């Protein structure tokens, strides 16, 4: 059997190894799921009443990952067909053990680690899609729309259940909240998501952004962090 053309290489993300580690490992990405409106103040700023309606999900293709390696500044190409591209700083959960109908009580056993992520969004196309009842793919799933830092294994970083999440643009603070403010906690999100999809090792879950989203332009430098996961920087080019 021959492929009719070379298959795309697997999408992988580096593991954040301790400085003394002799190995350099990578996390192979299966799918990217994203939670919408998962911080109360962000739901309000987008015009919704966050009355703990069930979580909802959308997806990005795995190859939307833009690796931002430790010590380097990532480069996010400003996408075509938009003039209103927003940052959304998010905690990303990396699934290491799959399953369906996972109970919230056992959900954290399925987590391999955590990472810093940006859910970059063509807000103008998303607003149009919402108005017309159309899908969000062009708004959310475009190329390079998922800048991602290295994955910190639970074995080293523990579980991230509280701690600051923040984003600066050009050294001006734009977003600041606490991971404990998630409307749907990480175990609840995994439990709910796994009723729709059989989760697989390699799945990533963008858990939602806090308030303060806004537009960026070419040349802007986004720097974001989460307590326990360090920080990363991405320039819009
Ligand atoms: Mn988001």
mmCIF file of N, CA and C in Angstrom, residues 98-198:
data_model
loop_
_atom_site.group_PDB
_atom_site.id
_atom_site.type_symbol
_atom_site.label_atom_id
_atom_site.label_comp_id
_atom_site.label_asym_id
_atom_site.label_seq_id
_atom_site.Cartn_x
_atom_site.Cartn_y
_atom_site.Cartn_z
ATOM 1 N N UNK A 98 -7.984 8.367 27.585
ATOM 2 C CA UNK A 98 -9.283 8.624 26.969
ATOM 3 C C UNK A 98 -10.439 8.030 27.746
ATOM 4 N N UNK A 99 -11.630 8.233 27.193
ATOM 5 C CA UNK A 99 -12.805 7.633 27.803
ATOM 6 C C UNK A 99 -14.060 8.361 27.397
ATOM 7 N N UNK A 100 -15.192 7.698 27.599
ATOM 8 C CA UNK A 100 -16.482 8.359 27.388
ATOM 9 C C UNK A 100 -17.301 8.265 28.667
ATOM 10 N N UNK A 101 -18.223 9.210 28.829
ATOM 11 C CA UNK A 101 -19.052 9.276 30.044
ATOM 12 C C UNK A 101 -18.184 9.206 31.302
ATOM 13 N N UNK A 102 -17.154 10.019 31.298
ATOM 14 C CA UNK A 102 -16.232 10.070 32.445
ATOM 15 C C UNK A 102 -16.938 10.819 33.580
ATOM 16 N N UNK A 103 -16.840 10.300 34.802
ATOM 17 C CA UNK A 103 -17.463 11.005 35.927
ATOM 18 C C UNK A 103 -16.556 12.139 36.385
ATOM 19 N N UNK A 104 -17.170 13.218 36.848
ATOM 20 C CA UNK A 104 -16.374 14.352 37.324
ATOM 21 C C UNK A 104 -15.431 13.913 38.450
ATOM 22 N N UNK A 105 -15.885 12.976 39.259
ATOM 23 C CA UNK A 105 -15.073 12.543 40.399
ATOM 24 C C UNK A 105 -13.758 11.900 39.949
ATOM 25 N N UNK A 106 -13.783 11.272 38.768
ATOM 26 C CA UNK A 106 -12.583 10.575 38.277
ATOM 27 C C UNK A 106 -11.889 11.326 37.154
ATOM 28 N N UNK A 107 -12.436 12.495 36.765
ATOM 29 C CA UNK A 107 -11.982 13.161 35.538
ATOM 30 C C UNK A 107 -10.507 13.549 35.576
ATOM 31 N N UNK A 108 -10.014 13.965 36.732
ATOM 32 C CA UNK A 108 -8.621 14.439 36.767
ATOM 33 C C UNK A 108 -7.628 13.310 36.500
ATOM 34 N N UNK A 109 -8.073 12.055 36.667
ATOM 35 C CA UNK A 109 -7.183 10.932 36.343
ATOM 36 C C UNK A 109 -6.893 10.854 34.845
ATOM 37 N N UNK A 110 -7.709 11.557 34.046
ATOM 38 C CA UNK A 110 -7.537 11.542 32.589
ATOM 39 C C UNK A 110 -6.625 12.658 32.096
ATOM 40 N N UNK A 111 -6.196 13.529 33.008
ATOM 41 C CA UNK A 111 -5.394 14.700 32.616
ATOM 42 C C UNK A 111 -3.913 14.345 32.656
ATOM 43 N N UNK A 112 -3.232 14.574 31.520
ATOM 44 C CA UNK A 112 -1.778 14.384 31.491
ATOM 45 C C UNK A 112 -1.063 15.625 31.999
ATOM 46 N N UNK A 113 -1.580 16.793 31.612
ATOM 47 C CA UNK A 113 -0.899 18.020 32.013
ATOM 48 C C UNK A 113 -1.668 19.255 31.583
ATOM 49 N N UNK A 114 -0.991 20.392 31.705
ATOM 50 C CA UNK A 114 -1.629 21.689 31.444
ATOM 51 C C UNK A 114 -0.670 22.575 30.652
ATOM 52 N N UNK A 115 -1.264 23.520 29.906
ATOM 53 C CA UNK A 115 -0.442 24.436 29.111
ATOM 54 C C UNK A 115 -1.107 25.796 29.028
ATOM 55 N N UNK A 116 -0.308 26.781 28.654
ATOM 56 C CA UNK A 116 -0.820 28.109 28.329
ATOM 57 C C UNK A 116 -1.311 28.078 26.881
ATOM 58 N N UNK A 117 -2.460 28.702 26.623
ATOM 59 C CA UNK A 117 -2.952 28.746 25.251
ATOM 60 C C UNK A 117 -3.623 30.060 24.935
ATOM 61 N N UNK A 118 -3.652 30.393 23.657
ATOM 62 C CA UNK A 118 -4.417 31.545 23.170
ATOM 63 C C UNK A 118 -5.430 31.036 22.159
ATOM 64 N N UNK A 119 -6.697 31.311 22.419
ATOM 65 C CA UNK A 119 -7.767 30.975 21.468
ATOM 66 C C UNK A 119 -7.982 32.208 20.595
ATOM 67 N N UNK A 120 -7.148 32.324 19.544
ATOM 68 C CA UNK A 120 -7.235 33.506 18.679
ATOM 69 C C UNK A 120 -8.524 33.420 17.851
ATOM 70 N N UNK A 121 -9.175 34.552 17.715
ATOM 71 C CA UNK A 121 -10.546 34.582 17.200
ATOM 72 C C UNK A 121 -10.729 35.726 16.207
ATOM 73 N N UNK A 122 -11.282 35.394 15.030
ATOM 74 C CA UNK A 122 -11.703 36.457 14.109
ATOM 75 C C UNK A 122 -13.079 36.928 14.596
ATOM 76 N N UNK A 123 -13.072 37.953 15.477
ATOM 77 C CA UNK A 123 -14.312 38.339 16.158
ATOM 78 C C UNK A 123 -15.362 38.853 15.170
ATOM 79 N N UNK A 124 -14.928 39.505 14.099
ATOM 80 C CA UNK A 124 -15.903 40.010 13.127
ATOM 81 C C UNK A 124 -16.627 38.848 12.441
ATOM 82 N N UNK A 125 -15.881 37.799 12.085
ATOM 83 C CA UNK A 125 -16.532 36.650 11.439
ATOM 84 C C UNK A 125 -17.394 35.883 12.442
ATOM 85 N N UNK A 126 -16.960 35.857 13.716
ATOM 86 C CA UNK A 126 -17.772 35.167 14.730
ATOM 87 C C UNK A 126 -19.092 35.906 14.945
ATOM 88 N N UNK A 127 -19.035 37.243 14.989
ATOM 89 C CA UNK A 127 -20.260 38.024 15.203
ATOM 90 C C UNK A 127 -21.240 37.795 14.047
ATOM 91 N N UNK A 128 -20.701 37.744 12.829
ATOM 92 C CA UNK A 128 -21.558 37.514 11.665
ATOM 93 C C UNK A 128 -22.165 36.106 11.728
ATOM 94 N N UNK A 129 -21.341 35.119 12.109
ATOM 95 C CA UNK A 129 -21.829 33.739 12.200
ATOM 96 C C UNK A 129 -22.934 33.621 13.255
ATOM 97 N N UNK A 130 -22.724 34.292 14.405
ATOM 98 C CA UNK A 130 -23.753 34.247 15.456
ATOM 99 C C UNK A 130 -25.061 34.835 14.941
ATOM 100 N N UNK A 131 -24.944 35.973 14.251
ATOM 101 C CA UNK A 131 -26.140 36.667 13.770
ATOM 102 C C UNK A 131 -26.912 35.802 12.780
ATOM 103 N N UNK A 132 -26.180 35.085 11.941
ATOM 104 C CA UNK A 132 -26.811 34.312 10.866
ATOM 105 C C UNK A 132 -27.048 32.859 11.267
ATOM 106 N N UNK A 133 -26.666 32.481 12.504
ATOM 107 C CA UNK A 133 -26.841 31.093 12.931
ATOM 108 C C UNK A 133 -25.953 30.139 12.168
ATOM 109 N N UNK A 134 -24.775 30.606 11.758
ATOM 110 C CA UNK A 134 -23.849 29.774 10.979
ATOM 111 C C UNK A 134 -22.726 29.246 11.878
ATOM 112 N N UNK A 135 -22.000 28.224 11.402
ATOM 113 C CA UNK A 135 -20.905 27.661 12.213
ATOM 114 C C UNK A 135 -19.752 28.654 12.404
ATOM 115 N N UNK A 136 -18.894 28.335 13.379
ATOM 116 C CA UNK A 136 -17.821 29.245 13.806
ATOM 117 C C UNK A 136 -16.454 28.916 13.199
ATOM 118 N N UNK A 137 -16.379 27.920 12.321
ATOM 119 C CA UNK A 137 -15.046 27.454 11.885
ATOM 120 C C UNK A 137 -14.150 28.572 11.382
ATOM 121 N N UNK A 138 -14.671 29.441 10.521
ATOM 122 C CA UNK A 138 -13.776 30.466 9.958
ATOM 123 C C UNK A 138 -13.365 31.471 11.034
ATOM 124 N N UNK A 139 -14.168 31.597 12.082
ATOM 125 C CA UNK A 139 -13.846 32.535 13.167
ATOM 126 C C UNK A 139 -12.849 31.946 14.148
ATOM 127 N N UNK A 140 -12.906 30.631 14.353
ATOM 128 C CA UNK A 140 -12.152 29.999 15.437
ATOM 129 C C UNK A 140 -11.104 28.988 14.971
ATOM 130 N N UNK A 141 -11.323 28.354 13.833
ATOM 131 C CA UNK A 141 -10.477 27.210 13.472
ATOM 132 C C UNK A 141 -9.480 27.489 12.372
ATOM 133 N N UNK A 142 -9.080 28.753 12.235
ATOM 134 C CA UNK A 142 -8.172 29.094 11.122
ATOM 135 C C UNK A 142 -6.734 28.656 11.440
ATOM 136 N N UNK A 143 -5.878 28.705 10.436
ATOM 137 C CA UNK A 143 -4.483 28.276 10.591
ATOM 138 C C UNK A 143 -3.797 29.108 11.684
ATOM 139 N N UNK A 144 -3.035 28.467 12.526
ATOM 140 C CA UNK A 144 -2.237 29.114 13.593
ATOM 141 C C UNK A 144 -3.101 29.775 14.665
ATOM 142 N N UNK A 145 -4.376 29.377 14.755
ATOM 143 C CA UNK A 145 -5.285 30.045 15.688
ATOM 144 C C UNK A 145 -5.142 29.557 17.131
ATOM 145 N N UNK A 146 -4.217 28.615 17.367
ATOM 146 C CA UNK A 146 -4.067 28.062 18.710
ATOM 147 C C UNK A 146 -2.613 28.120 19.192
ATOM 148 N N UNK A 147 -2.081 29.330 19.432
ATOM 149 C CA UNK A 147 -0.743 29.404 20.047
ATOM 150 C C UNK A 147 -0.742 28.652 21.373
ATOM 151 N N UNK A 148 0.277 27.823 21.586
ATOM 152 C CA UNK A 148 0.282 26.907 22.729
ATOM 153 C C UNK A 148 1.687 26.804 23.299
ATOM 154 N N UNK A 149 1.800 26.919 24.605
ATOM 155 C CA UNK A 149 3.079 26.720 25.272
ATOM 156 C C UNK A 149 3.333 25.244 25.495
ATOM 157 N N UNK A 150 4.509 24.892 26.049
ATOM 158 C CA UNK A 150 4.807 23.486 26.342
ATOM 159 C C UNK A 150 3.839 22.921 27.379
ATOM 160 N N UNK A 151 3.672 21.607 27.361
ATOM 161 C CA UNK A 151 2.753 20.952 28.286
ATOM 162 C C UNK A 151 3.490 20.564 29.561
ATOM 163 N N UNK A 152 2.939 21.026 30.689
ATOM 164 C CA UNK A 152 3.510 20.726 32.004
ATOM 165 C C UNK A 152 2.812 19.496 32.565
ATOM 166 N N UNK A 153 3.516 18.367 32.696
ATOM 167 C CA UNK A 153 2.875 17.156 33.211
ATOM 168 C C UNK A 153 2.371 17.357 34.644
ATOM 169 N N UNK A 154 1.247 16.732 34.933
ATOM 170 C CA UNK A 154 0.709 16.757 36.300
ATOM 171 C C UNK A 154 1.759 16.256 37.284
ATOM 172 N N UNK A 155 2.547 15.283 36.831
ATOM 173 C CA UNK A 155 3.560 14.700 37.719
ATOM 174 C C UNK A 155 4.513 15.762 38.253
ATOM 175 N N UNK A 156 4.711 16.843 37.498
ATOM 176 C CA UNK A 156 5.595 17.926 37.973
ATOM 177 C C UNK A 156 4.808 19.116 38.498
ATOM 178 N N UNK A 157 3.800 19.535 37.747
ATOM 179 C CA UNK A 157 3.118 20.807 38.048
ATOM 180 C C UNK A 157 1.910 20.621 38.967
ATOM 181 N N UNK A 158 1.467 19.381 39.145
ATOM 182 C CA UNK A 158 0.233 19.149 39.888
ATOM 183 C C UNK A 158 -0.956 19.594 39.063
ATOM 184 N N UNK A 159 -2.143 19.603 39.675
ATOM 185 C CA UNK A 159 -3.341 20.079 38.983
ATOM 186 C C UNK A 159 -3.483 21.575 39.201
ATOM 187 N N UNK A 160 -3.972 22.266 38.177
ATOM 188 C CA UNK A 160 -4.109 23.730 38.234
ATOM 189 C C UNK A 160 -5.578 24.028 38.554
ATOM 190 N N UNK A 161 -5.868 24.277 39.822
ATOM 191 C CA UNK A 161 -7.259 24.497 40.227
ATOM 192 C C UNK A 161 -7.526 25.930 40.657
ATOM 193 N N UNK A 162 -6.470 26.674 40.941
ATOM 194 C CA UNK A 162 -6.617 28.096 41.234
ATOM 195 C C UNK A 162 -5.297 28.759 40.892
ATOM 196 N N UNK A 163 -5.308 30.069 40.899
ATOM 197 C CA UNK A 163 -4.104 30.806 40.529
ATOM 198 C C UNK A 163 -4.430 31.805 39.435
ATOM 199 N N UNK A 164 -3.617 32.844 39.372
ATOM 200 C CA UNK A 164 -3.877 33.936 38.429
ATOM 201 C C UNK A 164 -3.750 33.473 36.981
ATOM 202 N N UNK A 165 -4.614 34.010 36.121
ATOM 203 C CA UNK A 165 -4.497 33.888 34.666
ATOM 204 C C UNK A 165 -4.548 35.314 34.137
ATOM 205 N N UNK A 166 -3.597 35.662 33.286
ATOM 206 C CA UNK A 166 -3.480 37.067 32.868
ATOM 207 C C UNK A 166 -2.899 37.170 31.465
ATOM 208 N N UNK A 167 -3.159 38.324 30.847
ATOM 209 C CA UNK A 167 -2.566 38.609 29.536
ATOM 210 C C UNK A 167 -2.280 40.098 29.427
ATOM 211 N N UNK A 168 -1.073 40.419 28.997
ATOM 212 C CA UNK A 168 -0.701 41.797 28.683
ATOM 213 C C UNK A 168 -0.537 41.920 27.169
ATOM 214 N N UNK A 169 -0.887 43.083 26.637
ATOM 215 C CA UNK A 169 -0.561 43.405 25.243
ATOM 216 C C UNK A 169 0.332 44.640 25.279
ATOM 217 N N UNK A 170 1.514 44.516 24.713
ATOM 218 C CA UNK A 170 2.498 45.608 24.738
ATOM 219 C C UNK A 170 2.706 46.122 26.180
ATOM 220 N N UNK A 171 2.788 45.162 27.095
ATOM 221 C CA UNK A 171 3.063 45.423 28.512
ATOM 222 C C UNK A 171 1.937 46.148 29.243
ATOM 223 N N UNK A 172 0.769 46.249 28.626
ATOM 224 C CA UNK A 172 -0.408 46.811 29.293
ATOM 225 C C UNK A 172 -1.349 45.662 29.638
ATOM 226 N N UNK A 173 -1.757 45.580 30.922
ATOM 227 C CA UNK A 173 -2.601 44.460 31.327
ATOM 228 C C UNK A 173 -3.994 44.543 30.703
ATOM 229 N N UNK A 174 -4.425 43.459 30.067
ATOM 230 C CA UNK A 174 -5.735 43.407 29.411
ATOM 231 C C UNK A 174 -6.675 42.400 30.078
ATOM 232 N N UNK A 175 -6.130 41.281 30.508
ATOM 233 C CA UNK A 175 -6.947 40.235 31.134
ATOM 234 C C UNK A 175 -6.295 39.854 32.463
ATOM 235 N N UNK A 176 -7.105 39.693 33.493
ATOM 236 C CA UNK A 176 -6.612 39.137 34.758
ATOM 237 C C UNK A 176 -7.785 38.532 35.513
ATOM 238 N N UNK A 177 -7.658 37.278 35.855
ATOM 239 C CA UNK A 177 -8.681 36.607 36.641
ATOM 240 C C UNK A 177 -7.986 35.501 37.420
ATOM 241 N N UNK A 178 -8.763 34.538 37.855
ATOM 242 C CA UNK A 178 -8.205 33.412 38.585
ATOM 243 C C UNK A 178 -8.864 32.150 38.036
ATOM 244 N N UNK A 179 -8.085 31.122 37.861
ATOM 245 C CA UNK A 179 -8.598 29.871 37.297
ATOM 246 C C UNK A 179 -9.762 29.324 38.131
ATOM 247 N N UNK A 180 -9.799 29.671 39.411
ATOM 248 C CA UNK A 180 -10.896 29.213 40.275
ATOM 249 C C UNK A 180 -12.234 29.836 39.872
ATOM 250 N N UNK A 181 -12.188 30.859 38.999
ATOM 251 C CA UNK A 181 -13.419 31.528 38.566
ATOM 252 C C UNK A 181 -14.101 30.831 37.390
ATOM 253 N N UNK A 182 -13.528 29.736 36.900
ATOM 254 C CA UNK A 182 -14.187 28.985 35.824
ATOM 255 C C UNK A 182 -15.612 28.629 36.253
ATOM 256 N N UNK A 183 -16.593 28.890 35.383
ATOM 257 C CA UNK A 183 -17.979 28.524 35.696
ATOM 258 C C UNK A 183 -18.085 27.001 35.792
ATOM 259 N N UNK A 184 -17.544 26.319 34.763
ATOM 260 C CA UNK A 184 -17.493 24.855 34.774
ATOM 261 C C UNK A 184 -16.058 24.462 35.049
ATOM 262 N N UNK A 185 -15.849 23.765 36.163
ATOM 263 C CA UNK A 185 -14.499 23.379 36.564
ATOM 264 C C UNK A 185 -13.920 22.402 35.541
ATOM 265 N N UNK A 186 -12.652 22.132 35.654
ATOM 266 C CA UNK A 186 -12.026 21.194 34.720
ATOM 267 C C UNK A 186 -12.650 19.796 34.823
ATOM 268 N N UNK A 187 -12.854 19.237 36.032
ATOM 269 C CA UNK A 187 -13.517 17.920 36.080
ATOM 270 C C UNK A 187 -14.923 17.947 35.467
ATOM 271 N N UNK A 188 -15.681 19.013 35.733
ATOM 272 C CA UNK A 188 -17.038 19.103 35.163
ATOM 273 C C UNK A 188 -16.982 19.212 33.637
ATOM 274 N N UNK A 189 -16.020 19.983 33.137
ATOM 275 C CA UNK A 189 -15.887 20.147 31.686
ATOM 276 C C UNK A 189 -15.551 18.818 31.021
ATOM 277 N N UNK A 190 -14.581 18.086 31.594
ATOM 278 C CA UNK A 190 -14.194 16.784 31.025
ATOM 279 C C UNK A 190 -15.394 15.840 31.059
ATOM 280 N N UNK A 191 -16.112 15.828 32.175
ATOM 281 C CA UNK A 191 -17.266 14.930 32.304
ATOM 282 C C UNK A 191 -18.305 15.256 31.233
ATOM 283 N N UNK A 192 -18.613 16.540 31.068
ATOM 284 C CA UNK A 192 -19.654 16.939 30.105
ATOM 285 C C UNK A 192 -19.199 16.667 28.674
ATOM 286 N N UNK A 193 -17.960 17.068 28.355
ATOM 287 C CA UNK A 193 -17.442 16.874 26.988
ATOM 288 C C UNK A 193 -17.450 15.398 26.609
ATOM 289 N N UNK A 194 -17.137 14.530 27.583
ATOM 290 C CA UNK A 194 -17.020 13.093 27.286
ATOM 291 C C UNK A 194 -18.376 12.421 27.103
ATOM 292 N N UNK A 195 -19.476 13.184 27.309
ATOM 293 C CA UNK A 195 -20.786 12.637 26.943
ATOM 294 C C UNK A 195 -21.086 12.876 25.463
ATOM 295 N N UNK A 196 -20.352 13.821 24.853
ATOM 296 C CA UNK A 196 -20.547 14.102 23.416
ATOM 297 C C UNK A 196 -19.539 13.371 22.546
ATOM 298 N N UNK A 197 -18.310 13.242 23.047
ATOM 299 C CA UNK A 197 -17.207 12.670 22.280
ATOM 300 C C UNK A 197 -16.471 11.683 23.166
ATOM 301 N N UNK A 198 -15.998 10.587 22.562
ATOM 302 C CA UNK A 198 -15.088 9.719 23.298
ATOM 303 C C UNK A 198 -13.729 10.400 23.313
#
